[in-house]
Amino acid sequence: CSPENPVFHANLAGALVQDCQHDQSVTHYQKATQLAPGDAESWNHLGQVYDELGRAAEAENCFRKALECDPQFSPAFAHLLIHHENSVTDADLAACSALVESGRLNGKEKANLLFALAQMEDRRGAFQKAAELLQHANQVKNEWSQSSPEPYDPSSLERLVDRVLETFTAGFLRERADWGIDTDI
């Protein structure tokens, strides 16, 4: 895998986030956005990490960059609404409403955006509007959950995790330690 591959850096940054190494993940998300400046998803993830680190201005800038890349990238709107409500403009709200009604979002994306809109309205004191948005979000989420081919089954997931743990033991990994390609990365 090439060190000049933006996907490599984005995936490594994501793994570092999962391991709570947010400072290190910033470097790799920055490299990913440098190598692929039009990738809304990497800008959005970098913004999330900046928010996690308390770097609000940098986070907002990243969410705005994600929306420059894709003006209909709903996760960036959701983060702005939830974490940067004071910077949300009337144009942002109009774009969010249009996106909700566009039919472009899948059920999960639409529900998440509606929940974010509801949370923002609640914090602004528009409780009736927030309640209506929550009702709509729950309806969309329920419809999406019922239509998904495999609904969430906690016991099935537990069985899968148990099988993975039984298979990939320390001995299993030791026996295969010399497999693969030697690299410095």
GROMACS .gro file of N, CA, C and O in nm, residues 65-168:
model
  416
   65LYS      N    1  -1.561   2.242   0.476
   65LYS     CA    2  -1.486   2.190   0.360
   65LYS      C    3  -1.556   2.065   0.305
   65LYS      O    4  -1.565   2.048   0.183
   66ALA      N    5  -1.607   1.980   0.394
   66ALA     CA    6  -1.681   1.861   0.348
   66ALA      C    7  -1.801   1.903   0.265
   66ALA      O    8  -1.830   1.842   0.160
   67LEU      N    9  -1.871   2.007   0.308
   67LEU     CA   10  -1.988   2.054   0.235
   67LEU      C   11  -1.950   2.125   0.104
   67LEU      O   12  -2.028   2.123   0.009
   68GLU      N   13  -1.831   2.182   0.098
   68GLU     CA   14  -1.783   2.236  -0.030
   68GLU      C   15  -1.761   2.123  -0.129
   68GLU      O   16  -1.789   2.137  -0.247
   69CYS      N   17  -1.708   2.010  -0.078
   69CYS     CA   18  -1.685   1.893  -0.163
   69CYS      C   19  -1.816   1.831  -0.210
   69CYS      O   20  -1.827   1.788  -0.325
   70ASP      N   21  -1.911   1.822  -0.119
   70ASP     CA   22  -2.041   1.763  -0.149
   70ASP      C   23  -2.147   1.840  -0.070
   70ASP      O   24  -2.166   1.816   0.048
   71PRO      N   25  -2.214   1.935  -0.136
   71PRO     CA   26  -2.312   2.019  -0.067
   71PRO      C   27  -2.430   1.943  -0.006
   71PRO      O   28  -2.509   2.000   0.067
   72GLN      N   29  -2.440   1.813  -0.035
   72GLN     CA   30  -2.548   1.733   0.020
   72GLN      C   31  -2.496   1.622   0.112
   72GLN      O   32  -2.561   1.521   0.132
   73PHE      N   33  -2.379   1.644   0.170
   73PHE     CA   34  -2.319   1.544   0.259
   73PHE      C   35  -2.381   1.557   0.397
   73PHE      O   36  -2.339   1.638   0.480
   74SER      N   37  -2.482   1.478   0.424
   74SER     CA   38  -2.563   1.493   0.545
   74SER      C   39  -2.485   1.478   0.676
   74SER      O   40  -2.517   1.548   0.772
   75PRO      N   41  -2.384   1.389   0.687
   75PRO     CA   42  -2.313   1.381   0.815
   75PRO      C   43  -2.247   1.513   0.856
   75PRO      O   44  -2.244   1.546   0.975
   76ALA      N   45  -2.196   1.589   0.760
   76ALA     CA   46  -2.134   1.718   0.793
   76ALA      C   47  -2.240   1.815   0.846
   76ALA      O   48  -2.216   1.888   0.942
   77PHE      N   49  -2.357   1.816   0.782
   77PHE     CA   50  -2.465   1.900   0.832
   77PHE      C   51  -2.503   1.859   0.974
   77PHE      O   52  -2.523   1.943   1.061
   78ALA      N   53  -2.514   1.729   0.997
   78ALA     CA   54  -2.553   1.680   1.131
   78ALA      C   55  -2.453   1.726   1.237
   78ALA      O   56  -2.493   1.772   1.345
   79HIS      N   57  -2.324   1.718   1.206
   79HIS     CA   58  -2.224   1.762   1.304
   79HIS      C   59  -2.231   1.912   1.328
   79HIS      O   60  -2.217   1.957   1.442
   80LEU      N   61  -2.254   1.989   1.224
   80LEU     CA   62  -2.269   2.133   1.243
   80LEU      C   63  -2.389   2.163   1.333
   80LEU      O   64  -2.380   2.245   1.424
   81LEU      N   65  -2.501   2.096   1.307
   81LEU     CA   66  -2.622   2.121   1.384
   81LEU      C   67  -2.605   2.084   1.531
   81LEU      O   68  -2.654   2.154   1.620
   82ILE      N   69  -2.537   1.974   1.556
   82ILE     CA   70  -2.524   1.924   1.692
   82ILE      C   71  -2.415   1.997   1.771
   82ILE      O   72  -2.434   2.032   1.886
   83HIS      N   73  -2.301   2.020   1.706
   83HIS     CA   74  -2.185   2.072   1.780
   83HIS      C   75  -2.152   2.218   1.752
   83HIS      O   76  -2.070   2.276   1.824
   84HIS      N   77  -2.211   2.276   1.648
   84HIS     CA   78  -2.175   2.412   1.609
   84HIS      C   79  -2.299   2.494   1.576
   84HIS      O   80  -2.302   2.568   1.479
   85GLU      N   81  -2.401   2.479   1.659
   85GLU     CA   82  -2.531   2.541   1.630
   85GLU      C   83  -2.523   2.692   1.613
   85GLU      O   84  -2.599   2.750   1.537
   86ASN      N   85  -2.431   2.756   1.682
   86ASN     CA   86  -2.421   2.902   1.672
   86ASN      C   87  -2.370   2.949   1.537
   86ASN      O   88  -2.387   3.065   1.502
   87SER      N   89  -2.308   2.859   1.463
   87SER     CA   90  -2.258   2.897   1.330
   87SER      C   91  -2.352   2.853   1.218
   87SER      O   92  -2.325   2.879   1.101
   88VAL      N   93  -2.461   2.786   1.254
   88VAL     CA   94  -2.556   2.739   1.153
   88VAL      C   95  -2.634   2.859   1.099
   88VAL      O   96  -2.689   2.937   1.176
   89THR      N   97  -2.636   2.870   0.968
   89THR     CA   98  -2.703   2.982   0.902
   89THR      C   99  -2.841   2.941   0.853
   89THR      O  100  -2.873   2.821   0.848
   90ASP      N  101  -2.920   3.040   0.815
   90ASP     CA  102  -3.050   3.010   0.753
   90ASP      C  103  -3.031   2.929   0.625
   90ASP      O  104  -3.111   2.841   0.594
   91ALA      N  105  -2.924   2.958   0.551
   91ALA     CA  106  -2.894   2.882   0.429
   91ALA      C  107  -2.865   2.736   0.463
   91ALA      O  108  -2.907   2.645   0.389
   92ASP      N  109  -2.794   2.712   0.574
   92ASP     CA  110  -2.768   2.574   0.617
   92ASP      C  111  -2.899   2.502   0.648
   92ASP      O  112  -2.919   2.387   0.606
   93LEU      N  113  -2.987   2.570   0.721
   93LEU     CA  114  -3.116   2.509   0.757
   93LEU      C  115  -3.200   2.480   0.634
   93LEU      O  116  -3.263   2.374   0.624
   94ALA      N  117  -3.199   2.572   0.539
   94ALA     CA  118  -3.274   2.551   0.415
   94ALA      C  119  -3.215   2.433   0.338
   94ALA      O  120  -3.290   2.350   0.284
   95ALA      N  121  -3.082   2.423   0.334
   95ALA     CA  122  -3.018   2.311   0.266
   95ALA      C  123  -3.051   2.179   0.334
   95ALA      O  124  -3.076   2.077   0.267
   96CYS      N  125  -3.053   2.179   0.468
   96CYS     CA  126  -3.088   2.057   0.542
   96CYS      C  127  -3.233   2.015   0.513
   96CYS      O  128  -3.260   1.897   0.487
   97SER      N  129  -3.323   2.111   0.516
   97SER     CA  130  -3.464   2.080   0.488
   97SER      C  131  -3.481   2.026   0.347
   97SER      O  132  -3.553   1.929   0.324
   98ALA      N  133  -3.413   2.089   0.252
   98ALA     CA  134  -3.421   2.042   0.113
   98ALA      C  135  -3.363   1.902   0.100
   98ALA      O  136  -3.417   1.817   0.027
   99LEU      N  137  -3.255   1.876   0.171
   99LEU     CA  138  -3.193   1.744   0.166
   99LEU      C  139  -3.283   1.637   0.225
   99LEU      O  140  -3.296   1.528   0.170
  100VAL      N  141  -3.350   1.670   0.336
  100VAL     CA  142  -3.444   1.575   0.398
  100VAL      C  143  -3.554   1.539   0.300
  100VAL      O  144  -3.596   1.423   0.290
  101GLU      N  145  -3.602   1.637   0.225
  101GLU     CA  146  -3.713   1.615   0.131
  101GLU      C  147  -3.669   1.564  -0.006
  101GLU      O  148  -3.753   1.526  -0.086
  102SER      N  149  -3.540   1.561  -0.033
  102SER     CA  150  -3.489   1.533  -0.167
  102SER      C  151  -3.506   1.389  -0.213
  102SER      O  152  -3.505   1.362  -0.333
  103GLY      N  153  -3.515   1.296  -0.119
  103GLY     CA  154  -3.518   1.155  -0.158
  103GLY      C  155  -3.379   1.100  -0.183
  103GLY      O  156  -3.363   0.984  -0.218
  104ARG      N  157  -3.277   1.183  -0.168
  104ARG     CA  158  -3.139   1.141  -0.193
  104ARG      C  159  -3.082   1.058  -0.078
  104ARG      O  160  -2.995   0.974  -0.097
  105LEU      N  161  -3.131   1.079   0.044
  105LEU     CA  162  -3.076   1.012   0.162
  105LEU      C  163  -3.144   0.878   0.185
  105LEU      O  164  -3.263   0.862   0.160
  106ASN      N  165  -3.066   0.783   0.236
  106ASN     CA  166  -3.129   0.659   0.279
  106ASN      C  167  -3.197   0.686   0.414
  106ASN      O  168  -3.181   0.793   0.473
  107GLY      N  169  -3.272   0.590   0.462
  107GLY     CA  170  -3.349   0.609   0.584
  107GLY      C  171  -3.264   0.644   0.705
  107GLY      O  172  -3.300   0.730   0.785
  108LYS      N  173  -3.149   0.581   0.718
  108LYS     CA  174  -3.062   0.608   0.832
  108LYS      C  175  -3.008   0.751   0.825
  108LYS      O  176  -3.008   0.822   0.926
  109GLU      N  177  -2.962   0.793   0.708
  109GLU     CA  178  -2.909   0.929   0.692
  109GLU      C  179  -3.017   1.033   0.718
  109GLU      O  180  -2.992   1.134   0.786
  110LYS      N  181  -3.135   1.007   0.666
  110LYS     CA  182  -3.246   1.101   0.684
  110LYS      C  183  -3.284   1.112   0.832
  110LYS      O  184  -3.303   1.222   0.884
  111ALA      N  185  -3.294   0.998   0.899
  111ALA     CA  186  -3.328   0.999   1.041
  111ALA      C  187  -3.222   1.074   1.122
  111ALA      O  188  -3.255   1.155   1.208
  112ASN      N  189  -3.095   1.048   1.093
  112ASN     CA  190  -2.987   1.115   1.166
  112ASN      C  191  -2.992   1.266   1.147
  112ASN      O  192  -2.971   1.342   1.242
  113LEU      N  193  -3.020   1.310   1.025
  113LEU     CA  194  -3.028   1.454   1.000
  113LEU      C  195  -3.149   1.514   1.072
  113LEU      O  196  -3.140   1.622   1.130
  114LEU      N  197  -3.260   1.443   1.071
  114LEU     CA  198  -3.379   1.490   1.143
  114LEU      C  199  -3.354   1.496   1.294
  114LEU      O  200  -3.396   1.591   1.360
  115PHE      N  201  -3.285   1.397   1.350
  115PHE     CA  202  -3.252   1.400   1.492
  115PHE      C  203  -3.162   1.520   1.524
  115PHE      O  204  -3.179   1.586   1.626
  116ALA      N  205  -3.066   1.548   1.435
  116ALA     CA  206  -2.977   1.663   1.457
  116ALA      C  207  -3.055   1.794   1.451
  116ALA      O  208  -3.033   1.884   1.533
  117LEU      N  209  -3.145   1.805   1.355
  117LEU     CA  210  -3.229   1.925   1.346
  117LEU      C  211  -3.314   1.941   1.473
  117LEU      O  212  -3.327   2.051   1.526
  118ALA      N  213  -3.368   1.830   1.521
  118ALA     CA  214  -3.450   1.835   1.643
  118ALA      C  215  -3.368   1.879   1.763
  118ALA      O  216  -3.413   1.961   1.844
  119GLN      N  217  -3.247   1.827   1.775
  119GLN     CA  218  -3.161   1.863   1.887
  119GLN      C  219  -3.127   2.012   1.883
  119GLN      O  220  -3.131   2.080   1.986
  120MET      N  221  -3.099   2.063   1.764
  120MET     CA  222  -3.067   2.205   1.753
  120MET      C  223  -3.189   2.291   1.790
  120MET      O  224  -3.177   2.389   1.863
  121GLU      N  225  -3.305   2.254   1.740
  121GLU     CA  226  -3.427   2.330   1.771
  121GLU      C  227  -3.458   2.325   1.920
  121GLU      O  228  -3.502   2.424   1.978
  122ASP      N  229  -3.435   2.212   1.983
  122ASP     CA  230  -3.457   2.199   2.127
  122ASP      C  231  -3.366   2.296   2.203
  122ASP      O  232  -3.411   2.365   2.295
  123ARG      N  233  -3.239   2.299   2.166
  123ARG     CA  234  -3.146   2.390   2.234
  123ARG      C  235  -3.182   2.536   2.209
  123ARG      O  236  -3.151   2.622   2.292
  124ARG      N  237  -3.246   2.564   2.099
  124ARG     CA  238  -3.288   2.701   2.069
  124ARG      C  239  -3.419   2.738   2.139
  124ARG      O  240  -3.465   2.851   2.129
  125GLY      N  241  -3.481   2.640   2.203
  125GLY     CA  242  -3.606   2.666   2.274
  125GLY      C  243  -3.730   2.649   2.190
  125GLY      O  244  -3.841   2.677   2.236
  126ALA      N  245  -3.716   2.601   2.067
  126ALA     CA  246  -3.831   2.577   1.979
  126ALA      C  247  -3.880   2.434   2.004
  126ALA      O  248  -3.864   2.345   1.921
  127PHE      N  249  -3.942   2.415   2.121
  127PHE     CA  250  -3.974   2.280   2.167
  127PHE      C  251  -4.080   2.211   2.080
  127PHE      O  252  -4.071   2.091   2.056
  128GLN      N  253  -4.179   2.283   2.034
  128GLN     CA  254  -4.282   2.223   1.949
  128GLN      C  255  -4.221   2.173   1.819
  128GLN      O  256  -4.247   2.062   1.775
  129LYS      N  257  -4.138   2.257   1.757
  129LYS     CA  258  -4.073   2.218   1.632
  129LYS      C  259  -3.980   2.099   1.656
  129LYS      O  260  -3.975   2.006   1.574
  130ALA      N  261  -3.907   2.102   1.768
  130ALA     CA  262  -3.818   1.991   1.801
  130ALA      C  263  -3.897   1.861   1.816
  130ALA      O  264  -3.856   1.756   1.767
  131ALA      N  265  -4.011   1.868   1.883
  131ALA     CA  266  -4.095   1.749   1.903
  131ALA      C  267  -4.145   1.694   1.770
  131ALA      O  268  -4.146   1.573   1.748
  132GLU      N  269  -4.185   1.784   1.680
  132GLU     CA  270  -4.232   1.740   1.549
  132GLU      C  271  -4.119   1.673   1.470
  132GLU      O  272  -4.140   1.569   1.405
  133LEU      N  273  -4.000   1.732   1.477
  133LEU     CA  274  -3.884   1.673   1.408
  133LEU      C  275  -3.848   1.537   1.468
  133LEU      O  276  -3.815   1.443   1.394
  134LEU      N  277  -3.857   1.525   1.601
  134LEU     CA  278  -3.828   1.397   1.665
  134LEU      C  279  -3.928   1.290   1.624
  134LEU      O  280  -3.892   1.175   1.598
  135GLN      N  281  -4.053   1.329   1.616
  135GLN     CA  282  -4.156   1.234   1.574
  135GLN      C  283  -4.128   1.186   1.432
  135GLN      O  284  -4.135   1.066   1.404
  136HIS      N  285  -4.096   1.280   1.344
  136HIS     CA  286  -4.065   1.245   1.205
  136HIS      C  287  -3.940   1.158   1.199
  136HIS      O  288  -3.935   1.058   1.126
  137ALA      N  289  -3.837   1.193   1.276
  137ALA     CA  290  -3.712   1.116   1.277
  137ALA      C  291  -3.737   0.973   1.324
  137ALA      O  292  -3.686   0.878   1.265
  138ASN      N  293  -3.814   0.958   1.430
  138ASN     CA  294  -3.845   0.823   1.480
  138ASN      C  295  -3.923   0.742   1.378
  138ASN      O  296  -3.900   0.621   1.362
  139GLN      N  297  -4.016   0.805   1.309
  139GLN     CA  298  -4.094   0.736   1.207
  139GLN      C  299  -4.002   0.689   1.094
  139GLN      O  300  -4.009   0.573   1.052
  140VAL      N  301  -3.914   0.776   1.047
  140VAL     CA  302  -3.820   0.740   0.940
  140VAL      C  303  -3.727   0.628   0.987
  140VAL      O  304  -3.702   0.532   0.915
  141LYS      N  305  -3.677   0.640   1.110
  141LYS     CA  306  -3.586   0.538   1.164
  141LYS      C  307  -3.656   0.404   1.174
  141LYS      O  308  -3.600   0.300   1.137
  142ASN      N  309  -3.779   0.402   1.223
  142ASN     CA  310  -3.853   0.276   1.235
  142ASN      C  311  -3.880   0.214   1.100
  142ASN      O  312  -3.867   0.092   1.083
  143GLU      N  313  -3.920   0.296   1.002
  143GLU     CA  314  -3.943   0.244   0.867
  143GLU      C  315  -3.815   0.186   0.809
  143GLU      O  316  -3.816   0.080   0.748
  144TRP      N  317  -3.704   0.258   0.829
  144TRP     CA  318  -3.577   0.210   0.777
  144TRP      C  319  -3.537   0.080   0.847
  144TRP      O  320  -3.494  -0.016   0.781
  145SER      N  321  -3.551   0.073   0.979
  145SER     CA  322  -3.513  -0.047   1.053
  145SER      C  323  -3.594  -0.169   1.010
  145SER      O  324  -3.541  -0.278   0.997
  146GLN      N  325  -3.723  -0.148   0.987
  146GLN     CA  326  -3.809  -0.259   0.947
  146GLN      C  327  -3.781  -0.304   0.804
  146GLN      O  328  -3.804  -0.419   0.770
  147SER      N  329  -3.731  -0.213   0.721
  147SER     CA  330  -3.707  -0.249   0.581
  147SER      C  331  -3.567  -0.304   0.558
  147SER      O  332  -3.540  -0.358   0.452
  148SER      N  333  -3.479  -0.289   0.657
  148SER     CA  334  -3.342  -0.338   0.637
  148SER      C  335  -3.347  -0.490   0.632
  148SER      O  336  -3.421  -0.554   0.706
  149PRO      N  337  -3.266  -0.550   0.545
  149PRO     CA  338  -3.273  -0.695   0.524
  149PRO      C  339  -3.241  -0.778   0.647
  149PRO      O  340  -3.296  -0.883   0.666
  150GLU      N  341  -3.152  -0.730   0.732
  150GLU     CA  342  -3.116  -0.804   0.852
  150GLU      C  343  -3.126  -0.712   0.972
  150GLU      O  344  -3.032  -0.638   1.002
  151PRO      N  345  -3.238  -0.715   1.043
  151PRO     CA  346  -3.248  -0.630   1.162
  151PRO      C  347  -3.144  -0.671   1.266
  151PRO      O  348  -3.098  -0.784   1.268
  152TYR      N  349  -3.109  -0.578   1.350
  152TYR     CA  350  -3.009  -0.602   1.454
  152TYR      C  351  -3.056  -0.712   1.549
  152TYR      O  352  -3.168  -0.709   1.599
  153ASP      N  353  -2.969  -0.809   1.570
  153ASP     CA  354  -2.997  -0.920   1.660
  153ASP      C  355  -2.877  -0.934   1.754
  153ASP      O  356  -2.772  -0.986   1.713
  154PRO      N  357  -2.889  -0.885   1.877
  154PRO     CA  358  -2.773  -0.887   1.967
  154PRO      C  359  -2.717  -1.027   1.992
  154PRO      O  360  -2.596  -1.044   2.000
  155SER      N  361  -2.800  -1.127   2.002
  155SER     CA  362  -2.748  -1.262   2.029
  155SER      C  363  -2.672  -1.316   1.907
  155SER      O  364  -2.572  -1.387   1.923
  156SER      N  365  -2.715  -1.281   1.788
  156SER     CA  366  -2.643  -1.321   1.667
  156SER      C  367  -2.505  -1.256   1.663
  156SER      O  368  -2.405  -1.321   1.629
  157LEU      N  369  -2.498  -1.129   1.698
  157LEU     CA  370  -2.371  -1.059   1.701
  157LEU      C  371  -2.279  -1.119   1.807
  157LEU      O  372  -2.160  -1.138   1.784
  158GLU      N  373  -2.334  -1.154   1.921
  158GLU     CA  374  -2.254  -1.216   2.027
  158GLU      C  375  -2.196  -1.349   1.980
  158GLU      O  376  -2.079  -1.379   2.006
  159ARG      N  377  -2.277  -1.429   1.909
  159ARG     CA  378  -2.227  -1.557   1.857
  159ARG      C  379  -2.113  -1.533   1.756
  159ARG      O  380  -2.013  -1.605   1.757
  160LEU      N  381  -2.128  -1.433   1.671
  160LEU     CA  382  -2.024  -1.400   1.573
  160LEU      C  383  -1.894  -1.360   1.643
  160LEU      O  384  -1.786  -1.410   1.610
  161VAL      N  385  -1.904  -1.275   1.743
  161VAL     CA  386  -1.785  -1.232   1.817
  161VAL      C  387  -1.719  -1.350   1.886
  161VAL      O  388  -1.596  -1.365   1.884
  162ASP      N  389  -1.799  -1.437   1.945
  162ASP     CA  390  -1.745  -1.556   2.010
  162ASP      C  391  -1.669  -1.643   1.910
  162ASP      O  392  -1.559  -1.693   1.940
  163ARG      N  393  -1.724  -1.662   1.788
  163ARG     CA  394  -1.655  -1.743   1.686
  163ARG      C  395  -1.524  -1.677   1.643
  163ARG      O  396  -1.424  -1.746   1.623
  164VAL      N  397  -1.525  -1.545   1.629
  164VAL     CA  398  -1.401  -1.475   1.591
  164VAL      C  399  -1.296  -1.492   1.700
  164VAL      O  400  -1.179  -1.522   1.671
  165LEU      N  401  -1.335  -1.477   1.827
  165LEU     CA  402  -1.240  -1.491   1.937
  165LEU      C  403  -1.188  -1.635   1.946
  165LEU      O  404  -1.071  -1.657   1.979
  166GLU      N  405  -1.272  -1.734   1.918
  166GLU     CA  406  -1.230  -1.874   1.922
  166GLU      C  407  -1.132  -1.904   1.809
  166GLU      O  408  -1.040  -1.984   1.826
  167THR      N  409  -1.151  -1.841   1.695
  167THR     CA  410  -1.067  -1.867   1.578
  167THR      C  411  -0.934  -1.794   1.586
  167THR      O  412  -0.827  -1.854   1.566
  168PHE      N  413  -0.937  -1.666   1.615
  168PHE     CA  414  -0.817  -1.583   1.608
  168PHE      C  415  -0.750  -1.572   1.745
  168PHE      O  416  -0.738  -1.465   1.802
   0.00000   0.00000   0.00000
